[in-house]
Amino acid sequence: GWAQAREEAEAARRELREVVRPLREPGYREALRRKAERARKRRLRLQRRKQEAKAAKEEAAARAAEREAKIDQWRAKCIQEVEEKNREQELKAAADSVLSEVRKKQADTKRMVDILRTLEKLRKLRKEAAGRKGVCPPPSADEAFENQVESLKTLLKNRTELYEAEERALRVMLEGEQEEERKREMEKKQKKEMEKLLQQKLEIDSKLFGDPDEFPLAHLLQPFREYYLQAEHSVAALIQIRHEWDQYLVPADHPEGSCIPPGWVLPSLPTNDTWATAVR
């Protein structure tokens, strides 16, 4: 039994020696360290790629959501404009229809007046023809005819005045709608101009002070931004800056100076690659 145990122990010792032998070699530790470092870097690289992929996915989702929101906003704006235009067209069509009806009534009234005048001329001619034959109608018939004609004239006059008043009211309403439309168009135009000016101001500020999204508040350019924009937040700073500028006020044709520019003086574009590198 002892010989067998000794053989097993010798076999285990030889196996352990084979396992430990690489550890005694001079470059094994360094190779093991490099292997572990490569594994660690690979693990970090995979984690970074995973995080970048996640961030890119979230950014893409945010851009898609923003794009969808802009599309929805644009669609709602278009729908609102179409609805407003349809309402205006419906109102105008209704006003035109009523105005056309009023004009038709006025034409009917005018035709009735012409018919009444024609009846008066016809009766006068028939009365003259009967007088030449020796037939004269009684005075009561003339009086009844004149009374009836005067009553019809009064009725037609009242209707004409009523229709003219309706036409004037409709025209005033149409003119008011047109004025409102012109006012809305002017407001839209002014809003577009203000948006254009605001965009230009943002572009100028971005050129002078950098993009606010690219340079956060803790950025090294923030003190310069606060210095050059302090007049927008402090009346005392505005007065001080204006006082300093007023010291250099000169006429436009002064030989030793120039007047203050109306806006920001934008920097010129880089003339070489070195300057462009420094600007970036």
mmCIF file with all atom_site columns, N, CA and C in Angstrom, residues 37-74:
data_model
loop_
_atom_site.group_PDB
_atom_site.id
_atom_site.type_symbol
_atom_site.label_atom_id
_atom_site.label_alt_id
_atom_site.label_comp_id
_atom_site.label_asym_id
_atom_site.label_entity_id
_atom_site.label_seq_id
_atom_site.pdbx_PDB_ins_code
_atom_site.Cartn_x
_atom_site.Cartn_y
_atom_site.Cartn_z
_atom_site.occupancy
_atom_site.B_iso_or_equiv
_atom_site.pdbx_formal_charge
_atom_site.auth_seq_id
_atom_site.auth_comp_id
_atom_site.auth_asym_id
_atom_site.auth_atom_id
_atom_site.pdbx_PDB_model_num
ATOM 1   N N  . GLU A 1 37 ? -4.352  42.862 -18.945 1.00 0.00 ? 37 GLU A N  1
ATOM 2   C CA . GLU A 1 37 ? -4.596  44.255 -19.365 1.00 0.00 ? 37 GLU A CA 1
ATOM 3   C C  . GLU A 1 37 ? -5.396  44.296 -20.661 1.00 0.00 ? 37 GLU A C  1
ATOM 4   N N  . ARG A 1 38 ? -5.024  43.378 -21.594 1.00 0.00 ? 38 ARG A N  1
ATOM 5   C CA . ARG A 1 38 ? -5.784  43.322 -22.845 1.00 0.00 ? 38 ARG A CA 1
ATOM 6   C C  . ARG A 1 38 ? -7.239  42.924 -22.590 1.00 0.00 ? 38 ARG A C  1
ATOM 7   N N  . ALA A 1 39 ? -7.416  41.987 -21.694 1.00 0.00 ? 39 ALA A N  1
ATOM 8   C CA . ALA A 1 39 ? -8.785  41.580 -21.367 1.00 0.00 ? 39 ALA A CA 1
ATOM 9   C C  . ALA A 1 39 ? -9.563  42.731 -20.732 1.00 0.00 ? 39 ALA A C  1
ATOM 10  N N  . ARG A 1 40 ? -8.875  43.458 -19.834 1.00 0.00 ? 40 ARG A N  1
ATOM 11  C CA . ARG A 1 40 ? -9.549  44.595 -19.194 1.00 0.00 ? 40 ARG A CA 1
ATOM 12  C C  . ARG A 1 40 ? -9.908  45.673 -20.211 1.00 0.00 ? 40 ARG A C  1
ATOM 13  N N  . LYS A 1 41 ? -8.940  45.993 -21.115 1.00 0.00 ? 41 LYS A N  1
ATOM 14  C CA . LYS A 1 41 ? -9.200  47.001 -22.148 1.00 0.00 ? 41 LYS A CA 1
ATOM 15  C C  . LYS A 1 41 ? -10.322 46.552 -23.081 1.00 0.00 ? 41 LYS A C  1
ATOM 16  N N  . ARG A 1 42 ? -10.291 45.250 -23.418 1.00 0.00 ? 42 ARG A N  1
ATOM 17  C CA . ARG A 1 42 ? -11.354 44.746 -24.280 1.00 0.00 ? 42 ARG A CA 1
ATOM 18  C C  . ARG A 1 42 ? -12.711 44.865 -23.593 1.00 0.00 ? 42 ARG A C  1
ATOM 19  N N  . ARG A 1 43 ? -12.737 44.541 -22.283 1.00 0.00 ? 43 ARG A N  1
ATOM 20  C CA . ARG A 1 43 ? -13.991 44.655 -21.544 1.00 0.00 ? 43 ARG A CA 1
ATOM 21  C C  . ARG A 1 43 ? -14.460 46.109 -21.474 1.00 0.00 ? 43 ARG A C  1
ATOM 22  N N  . LEU A 1 44 ? -13.517 47.032 -21.216 1.00 0.00 ? 44 LEU A N  1
ATOM 23  C CA . LEU A 1 44 ? -13.871 48.449 -21.184 1.00 0.00 ? 44 LEU A CA 1
ATOM 24  C C  . LEU A 1 44 ? -14.326 48.938 -22.554 1.00 0.00 ? 44 LEU A C  1
ATOM 25  N N  . ARG A 1 45 ? -13.627 48.433 -23.605 1.00 0.00 ? 45 ARG A N  1
ATOM 26  C CA . ARG A 1 45 ? -14.000 48.847 -24.953 1.00 0.00 ? 45 ARG A CA 1
ATOM 27  C C  . ARG A 1 45 ? -15.405 48.379 -25.300 1.00 0.00 ? 45 ARG A C  1
ATOM 28  N N  . LEU A 1 46 ? -15.713 47.141 -24.914 1.00 0.00 ? 46 LEU A N  1
ATOM 29  C CA . LEU A 1 46 ? -17.064 46.631 -25.156 1.00 0.00 ? 46 LEU A CA 1
ATOM 30  C C  . LEU A 1 46 ? -18.106 47.427 -24.373 1.00 0.00 ? 46 LEU A C  1
ATOM 31  N N  . GLN A 1 47 ? -17.764 47.760 -23.107 1.00 0.00 ? 47 GLN A N  1
ATOM 32  C CA . GLN A 1 47 ? -18.691 48.565 -22.309 1.00 0.00 ? 47 GLN A CA 1
ATOM 33  C C  . GLN A 1 47 ? -18.892 49.952 -22.922 1.00 0.00 ? 47 GLN A C  1
ATOM 34  N N  . ARG A 1 48 ? -17.758 50.544 -23.397 1.00 0.00 ? 48 ARG A N  1
ATOM 35  C CA . ARG A 1 48 ? -17.868 51.868 -24.004 1.00 0.00 ? 48 ARG A CA 1
ATOM 36  C C  . ARG A 1 48 ? -18.698 51.834 -25.287 1.00 0.00 ? 48 ARG A C  1
ATOM 37  N N  . ARG A 1 49 ? -18.447 50.784 -26.101 1.00 0.00 ? 49 ARG A N  1
ATOM 38  C CA . ARG A 1 49 ? -19.248 50.658 -27.311 1.00 0.00 ? 49 ARG A CA 1
ATOM 39  C C  . ARG A 1 49 ? -20.725 50.459 -26.994 1.00 0.00 ? 49 ARG A C  1
ATOM 40  N N  . LYS A 1 50 ? -20.979 49.679 -25.959 1.00 0.00 ? 50 LYS A N  1
ATOM 41  C CA . LYS A 1 50 ? -22.362 49.458 -25.554 1.00 0.00 ? 50 LYS A CA 1
ATOM 42  C C  . LYS A 1 50 ? -23.003 50.770 -25.093 1.00 0.00 ? 50 LYS A C  1
ATOM 43  N N  . GLN A 1 51 ? -22.251 51.538 -24.292 1.00 0.00 ? 51 GLN A N  1
ATOM 44  C CA . GLN A 1 51 ? -22.771 52.830 -23.837 1.00 0.00 ? 51 GLN A CA 1
ATOM 45  C C  . GLN A 1 51 ? -22.956 53.796 -24.998 1.00 0.00 ? 51 GLN A C  1
ATOM 46  N N  . GLU A 1 52 ? -21.960 53.810 -25.939 1.00 0.00 ? 52 GLU A N  1
ATOM 47  C CA . GLU A 1 52 ? -22.094 54.684 -27.100 1.00 0.00 ? 52 GLU A CA 1
ATOM 48  C C  . GLU A 1 52 ? -23.295 54.286 -27.952 1.00 0.00 ? 52 GLU A C  1
ATOM 49  N N  . ALA A 1 53 ? -23.473 52.966 -28.133 1.00 0.00 ? 53 ALA A N  1
ATOM 50  C CA . ALA A 1 53 ? -24.627 52.507 -28.906 1.00 0.00 ? 53 ALA A CA 1
ATOM 51  C C  . ALA A 1 53 ? -25.933 52.905 -28.215 1.00 0.00 ? 53 ALA A C  1
ATOM 52  N N  . LYS A 1 54 ? -25.945 52.772 -26.875 1.00 0.00 ? 54 LYS A N  1
ATOM 53  C CA . LYS A 1 54 ? -27.137 53.161 -26.121 1.00 0.00 ? 54 LYS A CA 1
ATOM 54  C C  . LYS A 1 54 ? -27.379 54.659 -26.233 1.00 0.00 ? 54 LYS A C  1
ATOM 55  N N  . ALA A 1 55 ? -26.286 55.459 -26.090 1.00 0.00 ? 55 ALA A N  1
ATOM 56  C CA . ALA A 1 55 ? -26.424 56.915 -26.207 1.00 0.00 ? 55 ALA A CA 1
ATOM 57  C C  . ALA A 1 55 ? -26.866 57.318 -27.607 1.00 0.00 ? 55 ALA A C  1
ATOM 58  N N  . ALA A 1 56 ? -26.282 56.642 -28.644 1.00 0.00 ? 56 ALA A N  1
ATOM 59  C CA . ALA A 1 56 ? -26.690 56.945 -30.018 1.00 0.00 ? 56 ALA A CA 1
ATOM 60  C C  . ALA A 1 56 ? -28.152 56.591 -30.241 1.00 0.00 ? 56 ALA A C  1
ATOM 61  N N  . LYS A 1 57 ? -28.573 55.459 -29.655 1.00 0.00 ? 57 LYS A N  1
ATOM 62  C CA . LYS A 1 57 ? -29.969 55.062 -29.792 1.00 0.00 ? 57 LYS A CA 1
ATOM 63  C C  . LYS A 1 57 ? -30.886 56.070 -29.110 1.00 0.00 ? 57 LYS A C  1
ATOM 64  N N  . GLU A 1 58 ? -30.489 56.502 -27.894 1.00 0.00 ? 58 GLU A N  1
ATOM 65  C CA . GLU A 1 58 ? -31.300 57.494 -27.189 1.00 0.00 ? 58 GLU A CA 1
ATOM 66  C C  . GLU A 1 58 ? -31.317 58.820 -27.950 1.00 0.00 ? 58 GLU A C  1
ATOM 67  N N  . GLU A 1 59 ? -30.150 59.208 -28.487 1.00 0.00 ? 59 GLU A N  1
ATOM 68  C CA . GLU A 1 59 ? -30.099 60.454 -29.257 1.00 0.00 ? 59 GLU A CA 1
ATOM 69  C C  . GLU A 1 59 ? -30.961 60.366 -30.513 1.00 0.00 ? 59 GLU A C  1
ATOM 70  N N  . ALA A 1 60 ? -30.895 59.211 -31.197 1.00 0.00 ? 60 ALA A N  1
ATOM 71  C CA . ALA A 1 60 ? -31.733 59.022 -32.379 1.00 0.00 ? 60 ALA A CA 1
ATOM 72  C C  . ALA A 1 60 ? -33.212 59.065 -32.012 1.00 0.00 ? 60 ALA A C  1
ATOM 73  N N  . ALA A 1 61 ? -33.555 58.440 -30.874 1.00 0.00 ? 61 ALA A N  1
ATOM 74  C CA . ALA A 1 61 ? -34.952 58.475 -30.426 1.00 0.00 ? 61 ALA A CA 1
ATOM 75  C C  . ALA A 1 61 ? -35.373 59.902 -30.085 1.00 0.00 ? 61 ALA A C  1
ATOM 76  N N  . ALA A 1 62 ? -34.458 60.666 -29.439 1.00 0.00 ? 62 ALA A N  1
ATOM 77  C CA . ALA A 1 62 ? -34.773 62.056 -29.106 1.00 0.00 ? 62 ALA A CA 1
ATOM 78  C C  . ALA A 1 62 ? -34.949 62.893 -30.367 1.00 0.00 ? 62 ALA A C  1
ATOM 79  N N  . ARG A 1 63 ? -34.037 62.669 -31.352 1.00 0.00 ? 63 ARG A N  1
ATOM 80  C CA . ARG A 1 63 ? -34.174 63.411 -32.611 1.00 0.00 ? 63 ARG A CA 1
ATOM 81  C C  . ARG A 1 63 ? -35.467 63.037 -33.328 1.00 0.00 ? 63 ARG A C  1
ATOM 82  N N  . ALA A 1 64 ? -35.789 61.754 -33.299 1.00 0.00 ? 64 ALA A N  1
ATOM 83  C CA . ALA A 1 64 ? -37.038 61.323 -33.929 1.00 0.00 ? 64 ALA A CA 1
ATOM 84  C C  . ALA A 1 64 ? -38.248 61.940 -33.232 1.00 0.00 ? 64 ALA A C  1
ATOM 85  N N  . ALA A 1 65 ? -38.207 61.962 -31.892 1.00 0.00 ? 65 ALA A N  1
ATOM 86  C CA . ALA A 1 65 ? -39.311 62.569 -31.145 1.00 0.00 ? 65 ALA A CA 1
ATOM 87  C C  . ALA A 1 65 ? -39.405 64.064 -31.444 1.00 0.00 ? 65 ALA A C  1
ATOM 88  N N  . GLU A 1 66 ? -38.244 64.718 -31.493 1.00 0.00 ? 66 GLU A N  1
ATOM 89  C CA . GLU A 1 66 ? -38.254 66.151 -31.812 1.00 0.00 ? 66 GLU A CA 1
ATOM 90  C C  . GLU A 1 66 ? -38.770 66.392 -33.228 1.00 0.00 ? 66 GLU A C  1
ATOM 91  N N  . ARG A 1 67 ? -38.325 65.536 -34.152 1.00 0.00 ? 67 ARG A N  1
ATOM 92  C CA . ARG A 1 67 ? -38.803 65.668 -35.528 1.00 0.00 ? 67 ARG A CA 1
ATOM 93  C C  . ARG A 1 67 ? -40.307 65.439 -35.615 1.00 0.00 ? 67 ARG A C  1
ATOM 94  N N  . GLU A 1 68 ? -40.783 64.426 -34.898 1.00 0.00 ? 68 GLU A N  1
ATOM 95  C CA . GLU A 1 68 ? -42.221 64.162 -34.883 1.00 0.00 ? 68 GLU A CA 1
ATOM 96  C C  . GLU A 1 68 ? -42.988 65.330 -34.272 1.00 0.00 ? 68 GLU A C  1
ATOM 97  N N  . ALA A 1 69 ? -42.411 65.908 -33.201 1.00 0.00 ? 69 ALA A N  1
ATOM 98  C CA . ALA A 1 69 ? -43.077 67.052 -32.569 1.00 0.00 ? 69 ALA A CA 1
ATOM 99  C C  . ALA A 1 69 ? -43.133 68.236 -33.532 1.00 0.00 ? 69 ALA A C  1
ATOM 100 N N  . LYS A 1 70 ? -42.025 68.473 -34.248 1.00 0.00 ? 70 LYS A N  1
ATOM 101 C CA . LYS A 1 70 ? -42.028 69.570 -35.233 1.00 0.00 ? 70 LYS A CA 1
ATOM 102 C C  . LYS A 1 70 ? -43.037 69.296 -36.350 1.00 0.00 ? 70 LYS A C  1
ATOM 103 N N  . ILE A 1 71 ? -43.083 68.024 -36.784 1.00 0.00 ? 71 ILE A N  1
ATOM 104 C CA . ILE A 1 71 ? -44.042 67.679 -37.835 1.00 0.00 ? 71 ILE A CA 1
ATOM 105 C C  . ILE A 1 71 ? -45.475 67.883 -37.347 1.00 0.00 ? 71 ILE A C  1
ATOM 106 N N  . ASP A 1 72 ? -45.749 67.438 -36.104 1.00 0.00 ? 72 ASP A N  1
ATOM 107 C CA . ASP A 1 72 ? -47.091 67.631 -35.542 1.00 0.00 ? 72 ASP A CA 1
ATOM 108 C C  . ASP A 1 72 ? -47.418 69.114 -35.410 1.00 0.00 ? 72 ASP A C  1
ATOM 109 N N  . GLN A 1 73 ? -46.438 69.896 -34.958 1.00 0.00 ? 73 GLN A N  1
ATOM 110 C CA . GLN A 1 73 ? -46.659 71.333 -34.832 1.00 0.00 ? 73 GLN A CA 1
ATOM 111 C C  . GLN A 1 73 ? -46.923 71.966 -36.191 1.00 0.00 ? 73 GLN A C  1
ATOM 112 N N  . TRP A 1 74 ? -46.126 71.564 -37.195 1.00 0.00 ? 74 TRP A N  1
ATOM 113 C CA . TRP A 1 74 ? -46.327 72.103 -38.536 1.00 0.00 ? 74 TRP A CA 1
ATOM 114 C C  . TRP A 1 74 ? -47.680 71.684 -39.100 1.00 0.00 ? 74 TRP A C  1
#
